[in-house]
Every structure is written in C-alpha cells, then in structure tokens.
JSON list of C-alpha atoms in Angstrom, two decimals:
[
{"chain": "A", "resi": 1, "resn": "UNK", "atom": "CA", "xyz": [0.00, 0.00, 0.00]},
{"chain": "A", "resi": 2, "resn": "UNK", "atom": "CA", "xyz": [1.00, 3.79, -0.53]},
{"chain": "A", "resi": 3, "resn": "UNK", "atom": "CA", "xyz": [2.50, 5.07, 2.99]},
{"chain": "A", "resi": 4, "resn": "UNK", "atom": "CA", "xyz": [1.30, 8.43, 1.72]},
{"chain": "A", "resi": 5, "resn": "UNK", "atom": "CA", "xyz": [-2.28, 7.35, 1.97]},
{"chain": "A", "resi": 6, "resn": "UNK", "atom": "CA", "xyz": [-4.08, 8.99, 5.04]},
{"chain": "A", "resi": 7, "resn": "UNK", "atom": "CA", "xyz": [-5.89, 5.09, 5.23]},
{"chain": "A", "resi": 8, "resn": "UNK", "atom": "CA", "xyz": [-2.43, 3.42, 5.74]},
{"chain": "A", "resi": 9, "resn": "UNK", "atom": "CA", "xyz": [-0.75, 2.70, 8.84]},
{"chain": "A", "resi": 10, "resn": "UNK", "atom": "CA", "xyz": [2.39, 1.70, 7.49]},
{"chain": "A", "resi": 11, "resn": "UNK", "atom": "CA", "xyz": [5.29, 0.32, 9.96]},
{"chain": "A", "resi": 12, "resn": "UNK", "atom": "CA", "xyz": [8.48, 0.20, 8.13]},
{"chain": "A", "resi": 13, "resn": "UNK", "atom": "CA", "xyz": [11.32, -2.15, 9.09]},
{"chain": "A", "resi": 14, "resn": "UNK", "atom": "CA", "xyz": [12.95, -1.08, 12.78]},
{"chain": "A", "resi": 15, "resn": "UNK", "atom": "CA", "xyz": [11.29, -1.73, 16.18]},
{"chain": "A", "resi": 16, "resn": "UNK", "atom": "CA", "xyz": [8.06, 1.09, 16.97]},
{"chain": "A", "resi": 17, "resn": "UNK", "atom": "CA", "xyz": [6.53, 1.18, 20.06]},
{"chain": "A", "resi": 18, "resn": "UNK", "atom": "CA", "xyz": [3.01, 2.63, 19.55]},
{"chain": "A", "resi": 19, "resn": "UNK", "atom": "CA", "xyz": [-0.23, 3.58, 21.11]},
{"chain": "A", "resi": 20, "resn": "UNK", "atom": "CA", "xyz": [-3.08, 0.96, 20.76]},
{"chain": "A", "resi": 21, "resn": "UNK", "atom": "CA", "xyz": [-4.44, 1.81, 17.41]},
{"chain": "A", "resi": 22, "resn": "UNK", "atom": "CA", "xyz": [-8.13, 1.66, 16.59]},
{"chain": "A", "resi": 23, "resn": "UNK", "atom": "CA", "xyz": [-9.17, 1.44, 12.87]},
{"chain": "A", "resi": 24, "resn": "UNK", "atom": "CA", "xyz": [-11.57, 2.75, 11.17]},
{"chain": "A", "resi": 25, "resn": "UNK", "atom": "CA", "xyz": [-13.83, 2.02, 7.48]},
{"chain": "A", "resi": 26, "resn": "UNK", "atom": "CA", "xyz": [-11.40, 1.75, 5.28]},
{"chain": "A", "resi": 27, "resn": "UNK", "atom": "CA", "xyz": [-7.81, 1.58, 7.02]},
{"chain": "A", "resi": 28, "resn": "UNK", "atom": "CA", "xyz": [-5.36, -0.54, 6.02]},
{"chain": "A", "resi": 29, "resn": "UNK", "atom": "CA", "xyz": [-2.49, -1.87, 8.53]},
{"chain": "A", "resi": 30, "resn": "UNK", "atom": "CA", "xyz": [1.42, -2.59, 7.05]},
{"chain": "A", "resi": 31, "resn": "UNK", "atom": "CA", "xyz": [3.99, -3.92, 8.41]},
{"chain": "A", "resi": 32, "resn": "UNK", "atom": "CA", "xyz": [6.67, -4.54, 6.47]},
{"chain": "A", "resi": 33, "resn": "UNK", "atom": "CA", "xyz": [9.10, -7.68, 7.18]},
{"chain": "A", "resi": 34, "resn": "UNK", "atom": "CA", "xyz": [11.65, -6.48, 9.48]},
{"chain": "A", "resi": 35, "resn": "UNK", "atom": "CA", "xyz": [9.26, -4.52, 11.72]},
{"chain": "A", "resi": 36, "resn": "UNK", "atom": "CA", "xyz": [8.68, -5.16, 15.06]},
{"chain": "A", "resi": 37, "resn": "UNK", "atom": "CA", "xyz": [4.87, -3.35, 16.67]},
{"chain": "A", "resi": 38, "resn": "UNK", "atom": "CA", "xyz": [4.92, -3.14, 20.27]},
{"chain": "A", "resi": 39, "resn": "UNK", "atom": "CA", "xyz": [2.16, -1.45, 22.29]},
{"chain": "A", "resi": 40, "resn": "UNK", "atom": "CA", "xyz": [3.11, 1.04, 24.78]},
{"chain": "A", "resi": 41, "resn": "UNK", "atom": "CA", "xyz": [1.64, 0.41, 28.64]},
{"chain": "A", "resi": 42, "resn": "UNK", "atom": "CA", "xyz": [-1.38, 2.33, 28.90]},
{"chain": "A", "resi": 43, "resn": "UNK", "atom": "CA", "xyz": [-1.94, 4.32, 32.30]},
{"chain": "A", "resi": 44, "resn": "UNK", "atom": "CA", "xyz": [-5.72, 3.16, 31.76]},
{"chain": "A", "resi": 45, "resn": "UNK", "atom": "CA", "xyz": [-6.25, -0.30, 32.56]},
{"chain": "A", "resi": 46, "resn": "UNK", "atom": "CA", "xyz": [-9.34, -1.52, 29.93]},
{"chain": "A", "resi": 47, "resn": "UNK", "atom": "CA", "xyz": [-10.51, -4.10, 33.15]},
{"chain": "A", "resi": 48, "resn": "UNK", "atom": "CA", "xyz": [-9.33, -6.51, 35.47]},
{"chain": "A", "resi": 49, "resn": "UNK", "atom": "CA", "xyz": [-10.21, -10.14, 35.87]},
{"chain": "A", "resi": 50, "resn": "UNK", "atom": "CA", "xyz": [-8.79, -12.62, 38.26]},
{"chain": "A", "resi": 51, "resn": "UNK", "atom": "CA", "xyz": [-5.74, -9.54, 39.07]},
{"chain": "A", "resi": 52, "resn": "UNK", "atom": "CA", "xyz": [-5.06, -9.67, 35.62]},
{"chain": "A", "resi": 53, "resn": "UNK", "atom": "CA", "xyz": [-4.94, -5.93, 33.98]},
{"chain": "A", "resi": 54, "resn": "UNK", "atom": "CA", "xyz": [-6.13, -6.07, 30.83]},
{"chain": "A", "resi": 55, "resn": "UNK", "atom": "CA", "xyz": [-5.57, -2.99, 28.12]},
{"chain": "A", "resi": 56, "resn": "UNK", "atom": "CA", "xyz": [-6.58, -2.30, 24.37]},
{"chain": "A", "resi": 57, "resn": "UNK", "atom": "CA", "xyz": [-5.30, -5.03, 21.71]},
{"chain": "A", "resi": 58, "resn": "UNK", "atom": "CA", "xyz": [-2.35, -3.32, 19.77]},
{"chain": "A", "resi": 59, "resn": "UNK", "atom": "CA", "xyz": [-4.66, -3.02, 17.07]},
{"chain": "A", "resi": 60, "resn": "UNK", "atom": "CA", "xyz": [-8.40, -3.04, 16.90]},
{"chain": "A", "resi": 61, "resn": "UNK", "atom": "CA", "xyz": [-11.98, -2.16, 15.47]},
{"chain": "A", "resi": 62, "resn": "UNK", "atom": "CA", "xyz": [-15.32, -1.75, 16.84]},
{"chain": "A", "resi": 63, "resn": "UNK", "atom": "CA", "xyz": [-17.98, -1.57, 14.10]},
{"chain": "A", "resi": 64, "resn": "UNK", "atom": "CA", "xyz": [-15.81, -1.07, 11.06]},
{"chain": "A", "resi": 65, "resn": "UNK", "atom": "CA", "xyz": [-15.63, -2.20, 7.59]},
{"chain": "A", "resi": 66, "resn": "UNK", "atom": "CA", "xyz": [-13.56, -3.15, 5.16]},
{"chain": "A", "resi": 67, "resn": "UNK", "atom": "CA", "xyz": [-9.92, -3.06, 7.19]},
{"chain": "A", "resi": 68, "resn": "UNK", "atom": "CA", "xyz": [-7.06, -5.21, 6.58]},
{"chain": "A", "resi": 69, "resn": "UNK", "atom": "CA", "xyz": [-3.84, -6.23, 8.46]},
{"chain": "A", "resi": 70, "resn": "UNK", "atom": "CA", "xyz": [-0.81, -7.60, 6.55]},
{"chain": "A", "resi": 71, "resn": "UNK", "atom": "CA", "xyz": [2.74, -7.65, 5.74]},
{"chain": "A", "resi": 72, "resn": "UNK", "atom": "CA", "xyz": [5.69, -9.77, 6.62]},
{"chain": "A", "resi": 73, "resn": "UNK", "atom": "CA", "xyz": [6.53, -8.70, 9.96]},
{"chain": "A", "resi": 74, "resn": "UNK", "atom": "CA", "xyz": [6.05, -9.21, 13.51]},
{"chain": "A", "resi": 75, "resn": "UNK", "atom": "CA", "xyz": [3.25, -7.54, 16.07]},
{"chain": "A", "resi": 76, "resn": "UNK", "atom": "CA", "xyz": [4.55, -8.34, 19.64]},
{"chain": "A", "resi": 77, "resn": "UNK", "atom": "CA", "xyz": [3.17, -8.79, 23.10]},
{"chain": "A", "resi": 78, "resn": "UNK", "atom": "CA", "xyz": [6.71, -9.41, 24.54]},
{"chain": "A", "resi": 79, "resn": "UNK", "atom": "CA", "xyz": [7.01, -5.48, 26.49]},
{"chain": "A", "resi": 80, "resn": "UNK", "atom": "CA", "xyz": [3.11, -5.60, 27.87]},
{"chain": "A", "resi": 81, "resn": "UNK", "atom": "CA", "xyz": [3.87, -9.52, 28.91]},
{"chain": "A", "resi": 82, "resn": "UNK", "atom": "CA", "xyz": [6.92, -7.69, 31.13]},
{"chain": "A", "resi": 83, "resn": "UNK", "atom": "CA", "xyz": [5.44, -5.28, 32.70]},
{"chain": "A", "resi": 84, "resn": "UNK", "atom": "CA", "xyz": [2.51, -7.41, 33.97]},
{"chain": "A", "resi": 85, "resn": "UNK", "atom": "CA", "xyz": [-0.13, -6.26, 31.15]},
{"chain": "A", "resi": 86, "resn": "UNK", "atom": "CA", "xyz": [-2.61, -8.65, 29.61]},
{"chain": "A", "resi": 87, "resn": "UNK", "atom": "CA", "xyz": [-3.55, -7.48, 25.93]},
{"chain": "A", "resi": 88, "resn": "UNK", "atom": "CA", "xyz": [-4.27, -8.85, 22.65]},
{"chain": "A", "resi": 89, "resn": "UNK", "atom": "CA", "xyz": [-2.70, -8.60, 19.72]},
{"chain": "A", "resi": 90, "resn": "UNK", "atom": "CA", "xyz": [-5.41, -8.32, 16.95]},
{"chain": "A", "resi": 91, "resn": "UNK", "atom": "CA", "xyz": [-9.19, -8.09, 17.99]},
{"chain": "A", "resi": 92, "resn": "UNK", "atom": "CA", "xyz": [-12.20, -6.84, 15.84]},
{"chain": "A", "resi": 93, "resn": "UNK", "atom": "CA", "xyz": [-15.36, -6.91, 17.11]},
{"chain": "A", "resi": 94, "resn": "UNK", "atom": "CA", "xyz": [-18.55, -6.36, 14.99]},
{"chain": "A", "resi": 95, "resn": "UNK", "atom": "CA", "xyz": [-16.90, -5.57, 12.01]},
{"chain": "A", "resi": 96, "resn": "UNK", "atom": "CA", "xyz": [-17.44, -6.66, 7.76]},
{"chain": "A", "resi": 97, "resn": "UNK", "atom": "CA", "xyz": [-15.27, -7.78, 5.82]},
{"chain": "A", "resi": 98, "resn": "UNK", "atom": "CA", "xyz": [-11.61, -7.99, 7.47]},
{"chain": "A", "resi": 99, "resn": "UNK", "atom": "CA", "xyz": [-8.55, -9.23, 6.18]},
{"chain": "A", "resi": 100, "resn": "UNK", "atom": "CA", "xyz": [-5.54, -10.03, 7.57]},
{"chain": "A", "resi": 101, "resn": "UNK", "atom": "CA", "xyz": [-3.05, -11.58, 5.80]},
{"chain": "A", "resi": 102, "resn": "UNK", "atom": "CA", "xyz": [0.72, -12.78, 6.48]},
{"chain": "A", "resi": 103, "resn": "UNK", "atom": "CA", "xyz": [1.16, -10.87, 9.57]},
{"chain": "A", "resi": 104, "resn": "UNK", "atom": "CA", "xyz": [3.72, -12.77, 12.51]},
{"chain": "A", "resi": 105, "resn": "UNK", "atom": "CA", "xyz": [1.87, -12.78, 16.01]},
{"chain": "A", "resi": 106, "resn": "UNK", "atom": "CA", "xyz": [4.72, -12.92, 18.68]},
{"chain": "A", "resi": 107, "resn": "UNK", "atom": "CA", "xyz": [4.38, -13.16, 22.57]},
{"chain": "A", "resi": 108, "resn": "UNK", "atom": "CA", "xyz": [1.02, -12.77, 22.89]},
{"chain": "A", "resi": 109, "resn": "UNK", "atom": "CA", "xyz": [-0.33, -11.34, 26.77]},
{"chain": "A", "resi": 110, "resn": "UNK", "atom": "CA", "xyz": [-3.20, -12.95, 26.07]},
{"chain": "A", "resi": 111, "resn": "UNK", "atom": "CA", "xyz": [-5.39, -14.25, 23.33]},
{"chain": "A", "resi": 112, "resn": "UNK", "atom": "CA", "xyz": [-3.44, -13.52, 20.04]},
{"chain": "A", "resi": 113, "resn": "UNK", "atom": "CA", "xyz": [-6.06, -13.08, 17.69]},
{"chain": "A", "resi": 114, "resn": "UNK", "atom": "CA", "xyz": [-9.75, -12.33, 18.50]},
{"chain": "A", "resi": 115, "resn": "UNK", "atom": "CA", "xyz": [-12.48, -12.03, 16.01]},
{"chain": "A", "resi": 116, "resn": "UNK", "atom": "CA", "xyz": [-16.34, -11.16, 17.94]},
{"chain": "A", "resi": 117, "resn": "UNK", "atom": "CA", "xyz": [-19.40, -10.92, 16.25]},
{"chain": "A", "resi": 118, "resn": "UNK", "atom": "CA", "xyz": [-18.31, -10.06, 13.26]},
{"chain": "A", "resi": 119, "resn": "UNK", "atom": "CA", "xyz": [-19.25, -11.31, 9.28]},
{"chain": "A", "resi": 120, "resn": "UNK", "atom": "CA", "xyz": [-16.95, -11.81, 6.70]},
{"chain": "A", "resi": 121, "resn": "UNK", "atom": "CA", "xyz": [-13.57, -12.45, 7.24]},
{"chain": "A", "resi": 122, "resn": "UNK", "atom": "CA", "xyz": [-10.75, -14.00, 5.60]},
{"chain": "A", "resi": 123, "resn": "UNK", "atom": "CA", "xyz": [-7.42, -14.63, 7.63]},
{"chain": "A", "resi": 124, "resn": "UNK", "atom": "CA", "xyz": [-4.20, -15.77, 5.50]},
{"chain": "A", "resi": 125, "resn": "UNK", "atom": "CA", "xyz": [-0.53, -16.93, 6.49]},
{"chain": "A", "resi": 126, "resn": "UNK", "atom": "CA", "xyz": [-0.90, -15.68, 9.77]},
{"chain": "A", "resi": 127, "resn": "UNK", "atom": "CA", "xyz": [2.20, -17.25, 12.18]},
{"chain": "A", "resi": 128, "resn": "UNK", "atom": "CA", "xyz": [2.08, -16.96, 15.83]},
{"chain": "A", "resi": 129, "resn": "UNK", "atom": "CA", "xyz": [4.58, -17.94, 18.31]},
{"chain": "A", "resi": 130, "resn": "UNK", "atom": "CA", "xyz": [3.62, -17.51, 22.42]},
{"chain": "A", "resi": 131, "resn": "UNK", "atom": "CA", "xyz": [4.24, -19.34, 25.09]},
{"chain": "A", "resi": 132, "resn": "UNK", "atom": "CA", "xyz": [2.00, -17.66, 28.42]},
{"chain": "A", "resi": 133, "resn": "UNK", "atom": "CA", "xyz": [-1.36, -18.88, 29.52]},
{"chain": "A", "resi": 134, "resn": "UNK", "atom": "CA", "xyz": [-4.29, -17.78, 28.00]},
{"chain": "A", "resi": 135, "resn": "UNK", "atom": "CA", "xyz": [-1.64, -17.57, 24.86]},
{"chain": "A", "resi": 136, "resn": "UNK", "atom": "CA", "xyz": [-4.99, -18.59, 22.18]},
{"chain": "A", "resi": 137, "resn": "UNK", "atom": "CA", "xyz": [-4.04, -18.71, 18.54]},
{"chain": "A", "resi": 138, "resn": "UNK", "atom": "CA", "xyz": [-6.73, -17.62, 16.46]},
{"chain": "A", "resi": 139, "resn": "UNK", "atom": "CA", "xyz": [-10.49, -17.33, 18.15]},
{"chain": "A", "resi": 140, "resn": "UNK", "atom": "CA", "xyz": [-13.56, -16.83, 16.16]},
{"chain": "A", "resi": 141, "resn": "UNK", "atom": "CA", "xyz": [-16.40, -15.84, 18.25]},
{"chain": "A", "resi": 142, "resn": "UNK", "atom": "CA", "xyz": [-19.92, -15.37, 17.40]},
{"chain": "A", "resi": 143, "resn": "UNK", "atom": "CA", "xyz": [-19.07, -14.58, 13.91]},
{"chain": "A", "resi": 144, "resn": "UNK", "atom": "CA", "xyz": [-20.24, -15.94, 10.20]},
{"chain": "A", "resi": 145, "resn": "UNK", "atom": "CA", "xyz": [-18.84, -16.49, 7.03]},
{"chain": "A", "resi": 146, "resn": "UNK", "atom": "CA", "xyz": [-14.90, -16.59, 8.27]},
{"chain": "A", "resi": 147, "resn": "UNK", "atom": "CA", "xyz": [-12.20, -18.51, 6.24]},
{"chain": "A", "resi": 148, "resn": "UNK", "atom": "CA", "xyz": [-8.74, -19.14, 8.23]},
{"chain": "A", "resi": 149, "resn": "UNK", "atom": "CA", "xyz": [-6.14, -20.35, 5.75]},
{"chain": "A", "resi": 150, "resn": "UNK", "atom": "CA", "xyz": [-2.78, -21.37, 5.89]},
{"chain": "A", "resi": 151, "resn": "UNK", "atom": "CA", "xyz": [-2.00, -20.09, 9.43]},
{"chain": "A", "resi": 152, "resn": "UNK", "atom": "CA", "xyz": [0.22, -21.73, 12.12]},
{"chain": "A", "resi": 153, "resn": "UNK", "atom": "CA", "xyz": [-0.39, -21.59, 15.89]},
{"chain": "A", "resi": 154, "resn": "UNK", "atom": "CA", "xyz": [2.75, -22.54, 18.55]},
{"chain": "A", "resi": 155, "resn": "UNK", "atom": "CA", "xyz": [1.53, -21.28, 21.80]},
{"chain": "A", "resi": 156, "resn": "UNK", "atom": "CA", "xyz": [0.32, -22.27, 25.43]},
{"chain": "A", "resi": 157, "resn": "UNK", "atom": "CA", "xyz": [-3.48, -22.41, 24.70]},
{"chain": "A", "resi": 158, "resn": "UNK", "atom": "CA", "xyz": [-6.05, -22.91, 22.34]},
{"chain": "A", "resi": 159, "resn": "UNK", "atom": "CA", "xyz": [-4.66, -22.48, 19.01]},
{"chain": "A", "resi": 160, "resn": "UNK", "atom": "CA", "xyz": [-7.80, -22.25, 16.23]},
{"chain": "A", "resi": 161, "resn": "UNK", "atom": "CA", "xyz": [-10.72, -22.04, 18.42]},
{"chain": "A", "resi": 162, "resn": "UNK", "atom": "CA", "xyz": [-14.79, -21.33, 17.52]},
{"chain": "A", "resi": 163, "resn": "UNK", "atom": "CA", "xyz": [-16.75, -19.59, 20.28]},
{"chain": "A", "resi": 164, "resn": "UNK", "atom": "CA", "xyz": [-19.79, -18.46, 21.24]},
{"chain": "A", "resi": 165, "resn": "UNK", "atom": "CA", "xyz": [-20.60, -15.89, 23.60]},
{"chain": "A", "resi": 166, "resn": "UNK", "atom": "CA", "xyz": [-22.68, -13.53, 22.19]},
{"chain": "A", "resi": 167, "resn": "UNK", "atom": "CA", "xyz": [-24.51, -14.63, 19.22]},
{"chain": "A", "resi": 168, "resn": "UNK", "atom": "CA", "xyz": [-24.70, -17.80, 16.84]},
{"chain": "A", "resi": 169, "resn": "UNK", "atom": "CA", "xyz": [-21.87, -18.92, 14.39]},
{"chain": "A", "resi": 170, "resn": "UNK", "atom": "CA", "xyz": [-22.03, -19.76, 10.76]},
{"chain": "A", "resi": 171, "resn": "UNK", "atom": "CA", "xyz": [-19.92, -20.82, 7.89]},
{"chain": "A", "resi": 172, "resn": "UNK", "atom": "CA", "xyz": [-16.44, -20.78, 9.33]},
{"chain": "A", "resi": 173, "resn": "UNK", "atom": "CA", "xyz": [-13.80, -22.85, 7.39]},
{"chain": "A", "resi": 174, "resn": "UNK", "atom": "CA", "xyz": [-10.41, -23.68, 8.67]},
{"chain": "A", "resi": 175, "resn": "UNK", "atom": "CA", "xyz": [-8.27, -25.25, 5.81]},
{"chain": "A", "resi": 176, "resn": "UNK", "atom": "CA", "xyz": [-4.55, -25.97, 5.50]},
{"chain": "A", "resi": 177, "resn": "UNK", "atom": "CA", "xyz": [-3.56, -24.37, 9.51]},
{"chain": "A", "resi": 178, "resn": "UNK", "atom": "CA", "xyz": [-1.14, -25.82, 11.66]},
{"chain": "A", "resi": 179, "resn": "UNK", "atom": "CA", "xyz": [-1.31, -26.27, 15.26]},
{"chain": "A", "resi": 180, "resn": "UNK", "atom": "CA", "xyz": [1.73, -27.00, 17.76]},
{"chain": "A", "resi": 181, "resn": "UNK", "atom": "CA", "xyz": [-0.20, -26.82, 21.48]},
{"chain": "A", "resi": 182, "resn": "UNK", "atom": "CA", "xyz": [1.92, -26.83, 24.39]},
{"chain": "A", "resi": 183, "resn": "UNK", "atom": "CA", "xyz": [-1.72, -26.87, 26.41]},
{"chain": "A", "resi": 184, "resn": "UNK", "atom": "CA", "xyz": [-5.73, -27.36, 25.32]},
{"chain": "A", "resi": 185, "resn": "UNK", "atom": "CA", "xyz": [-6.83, -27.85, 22.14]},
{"chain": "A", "resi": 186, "resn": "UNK", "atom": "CA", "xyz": [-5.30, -27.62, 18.57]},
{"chain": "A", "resi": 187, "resn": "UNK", "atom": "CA", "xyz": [-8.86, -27.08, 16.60]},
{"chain": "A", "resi": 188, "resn": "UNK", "atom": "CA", "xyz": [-12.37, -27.39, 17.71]},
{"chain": "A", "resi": 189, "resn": "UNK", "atom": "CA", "xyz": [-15.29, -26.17, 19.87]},
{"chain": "A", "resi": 190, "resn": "UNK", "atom": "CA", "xyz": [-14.57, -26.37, 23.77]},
{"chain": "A", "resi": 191, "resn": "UNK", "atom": "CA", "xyz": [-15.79, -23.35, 25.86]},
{"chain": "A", "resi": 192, "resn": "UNK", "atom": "CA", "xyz": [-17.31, -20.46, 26.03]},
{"chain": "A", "resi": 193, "resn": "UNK", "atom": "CA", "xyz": [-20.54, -21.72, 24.01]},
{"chain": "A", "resi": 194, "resn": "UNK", "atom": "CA", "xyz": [-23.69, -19.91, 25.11]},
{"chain": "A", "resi": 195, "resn": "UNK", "atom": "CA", "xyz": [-25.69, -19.73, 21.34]},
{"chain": "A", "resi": 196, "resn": "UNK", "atom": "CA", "xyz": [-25.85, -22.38, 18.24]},
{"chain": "A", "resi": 197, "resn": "UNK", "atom": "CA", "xyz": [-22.84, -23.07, 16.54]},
{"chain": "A", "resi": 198, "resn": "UNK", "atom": "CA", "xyz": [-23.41, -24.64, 12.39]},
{"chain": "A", "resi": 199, "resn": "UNK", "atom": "CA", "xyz": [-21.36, -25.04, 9.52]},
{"chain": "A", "resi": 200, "resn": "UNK", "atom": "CA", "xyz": [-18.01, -25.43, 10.55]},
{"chain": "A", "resi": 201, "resn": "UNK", "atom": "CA", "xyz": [-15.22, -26.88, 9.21]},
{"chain": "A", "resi": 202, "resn": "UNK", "atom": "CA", "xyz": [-11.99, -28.10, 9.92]},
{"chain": "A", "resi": 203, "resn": "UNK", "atom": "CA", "xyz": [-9.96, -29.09, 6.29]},
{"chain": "A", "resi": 204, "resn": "UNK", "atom": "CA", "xyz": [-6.55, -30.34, 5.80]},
{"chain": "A", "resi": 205, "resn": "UNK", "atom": "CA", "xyz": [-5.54, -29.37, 9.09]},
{"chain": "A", "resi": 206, "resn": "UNK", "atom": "CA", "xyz": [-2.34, -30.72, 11.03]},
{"chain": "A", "resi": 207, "resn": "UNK", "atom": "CA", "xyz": [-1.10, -30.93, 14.66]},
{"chain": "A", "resi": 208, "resn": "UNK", "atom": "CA", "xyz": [2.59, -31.50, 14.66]},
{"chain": "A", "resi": 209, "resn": "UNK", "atom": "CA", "xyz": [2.21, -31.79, 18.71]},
{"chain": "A", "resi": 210, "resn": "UNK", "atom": "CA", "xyz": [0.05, -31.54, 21.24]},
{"chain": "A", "resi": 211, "resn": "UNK", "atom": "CA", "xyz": [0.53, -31.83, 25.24]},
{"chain": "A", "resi": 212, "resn": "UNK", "atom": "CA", "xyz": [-2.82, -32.54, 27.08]},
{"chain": "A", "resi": 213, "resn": "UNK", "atom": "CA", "xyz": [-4.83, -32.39, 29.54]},
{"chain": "A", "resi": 214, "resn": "UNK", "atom": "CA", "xyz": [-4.55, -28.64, 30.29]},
{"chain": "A", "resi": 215, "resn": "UNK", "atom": "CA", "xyz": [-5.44, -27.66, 33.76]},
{"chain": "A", "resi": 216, "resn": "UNK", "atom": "CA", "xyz": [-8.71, -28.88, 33.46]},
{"chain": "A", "resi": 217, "resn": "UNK", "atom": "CA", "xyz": [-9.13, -32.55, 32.21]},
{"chain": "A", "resi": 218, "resn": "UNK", "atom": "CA", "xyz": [-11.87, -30.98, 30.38]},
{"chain": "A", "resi": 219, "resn": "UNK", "atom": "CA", "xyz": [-10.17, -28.34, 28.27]},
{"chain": "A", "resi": 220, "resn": "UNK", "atom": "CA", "xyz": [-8.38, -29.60, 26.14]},
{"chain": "A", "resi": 221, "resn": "UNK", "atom": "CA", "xyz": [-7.22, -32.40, 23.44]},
{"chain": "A", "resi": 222, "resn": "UNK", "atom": "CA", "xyz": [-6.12, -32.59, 19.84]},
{"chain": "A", "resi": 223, "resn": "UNK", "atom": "CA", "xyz": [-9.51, -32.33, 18.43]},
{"chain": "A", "resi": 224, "resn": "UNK", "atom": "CA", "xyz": [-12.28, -31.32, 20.86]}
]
C-alpha cells in the first residue's frame, strides 16, 4: 500500500513502540518484514479479571468495515507480557469484511487473535509464536462467514478455536492451519458456548504436537 495514503498505517522495518491503534472504514495496517509493533503500557487499565490488567489489543476495530492487516513482519506482546499487562494482539469486534493476511503474532499477553461478532472475514498466512497462559491462537467468536487459511499456531493455549458468547456462528472454514499446542486444544469447539454453533469446518488441518490435559481434564485435546 502507498505510505502516503491517510488510510495506511504503514510500519516500516525497525522496532516502533506505539499507542493501541483503533481502525476505522477503510484503514489498512502494514507492516513490512523487518518490523517489530509493540504497544506502549497504557496508564488506563481496559478491566481486570482474576488480578489480571487487561488494556486495548495493539490493534483493533469496533464496528468497522472493510480493514485489513498484513505484511511480513512481527506484532509483539513481549514489552506488555513484562510489565505485567494482559492485551491482545489483533481483535475486531462487529466488524465486515476484514482481512488479515501474512502478519507474525509474537508473545502474545493474552489471546493472540480475536475475532467477535463479526461477518466476513478471511485470515491468510498468519504465524504466531507464544508461550503464556491464556496464549490462544486464532479465536472466532460469534461470527459468520470466516475462512482461516494457511496459518500456524505454537503457543500455550487454544490455538484455532470457535466460540460463542454472544450470538450464533455460521460458515467458518479452517483449511490448511497448523497447530503446535503446548496446552488445550489444537482445533475445535470447547468453551465459552452460550448460542448455536453450524457449519463449521476443519480441512486439511495438522497438529505436529500436542501436550494434554490442560489444567482442566476438560479443556483440552487434539480435536475437541
């Protein structure tokens, strides 16, 4: 994308420590390979749960359309993980058509990747690495008509998860993804299910290794 465009966000290779950035119709994320995104501690804390502060994913949407995330470098949790901050990565909530494509997720303070309530989305040759609890992959919650391609989860959670906690799910496809769980469950449908869940598939899929149970007997397993 043009850097010059007022729609871009573009991150150019170097290490940039930024605000969490909320996106809007239209805006396009960049960062080019040999960029590192880190979020900056926010005096606000977003809420607290179990003594865990929680703050604003790096970058996020509420209610927008049409925004994409991609490039060939990394988005990291690693600083907020240090100084005892819990924050996502990448989370959109009721938002139409997103993209996010080739992006590294790295040290995730909490879920990597959260999509809620949202319709149309297509997520390509997305890697993420993490190793902390309540490290999830890629979560699709309460959302319809999603395709996941080509990603690979290696992280201390659930790596390509569907949930439902706010409203039904529909037509989500995971095809060609890659799962390496150090904890819980590599694909499927475990928790957090309060509304009906159809159409959902799981093609082509691999888990290279998988470590269960999690601290639950319940929470986990290869497929669940």
């Amino acid at each position: 994308p043009d850097p010059r465009d007022p729609a871009v966000h573009y991150f150019k290779p170097g290490i940039h420590y930024i605000d969490p950035l909320a996106l809007s119709d239209g805006d396009t994320v960049y960062v080019a390979g040999g960029a590192i995104v880190y979020a900056k501690t926010q005096d606000k804390e977003l809420s607290e749960w179990d003594d865990m502060v929680f703050q604003q994913a790096t970058f996020h949407a509420n209610g927008a359309k049409r925004i994409r995330v991609s490039g060939r470098g990394i988005i990291c949790g690693r600083d907020s993980l240090e100084k005892g901050r819990r924050h996502k990565l990448l989370e959109f909530t009721k938002c139409e058509n997103v993209e996010v494509d080739g992006v590294i997720l790295r040290e995730s303070s909490g879920w990597s990747f959260a999509l809620y309530d949202s319709d149309h989305a297509r997520i390509d040759n997305v890697k993420i690495v993490g190793h902390y609890i309540n490290n999830d992959g890629i979560d699709i919650c309460s959302s319809r008509h999603v395709r996941v391609e080509n990603c690979f989860c290696h992280n201390a959670d659930d790596s390509f998860l569907i949930k439902a906690h706010d409203a039904p799910v529909n037509d989500v496809v995971f095809s060609n993804c890659i799962a390496w769980n150090d904890v819980a469950t590599s694909f499927g449908i475990v928790c957090e299910v309060a509304h009906p869940i159809t159409n959902v598939h799981f093609r082509d899929c691999v888990a290279v290794h998988s470590t269960y149970p999690c601290w639950i007997p319940e929470a986990g397993g290869v497929l669940a």
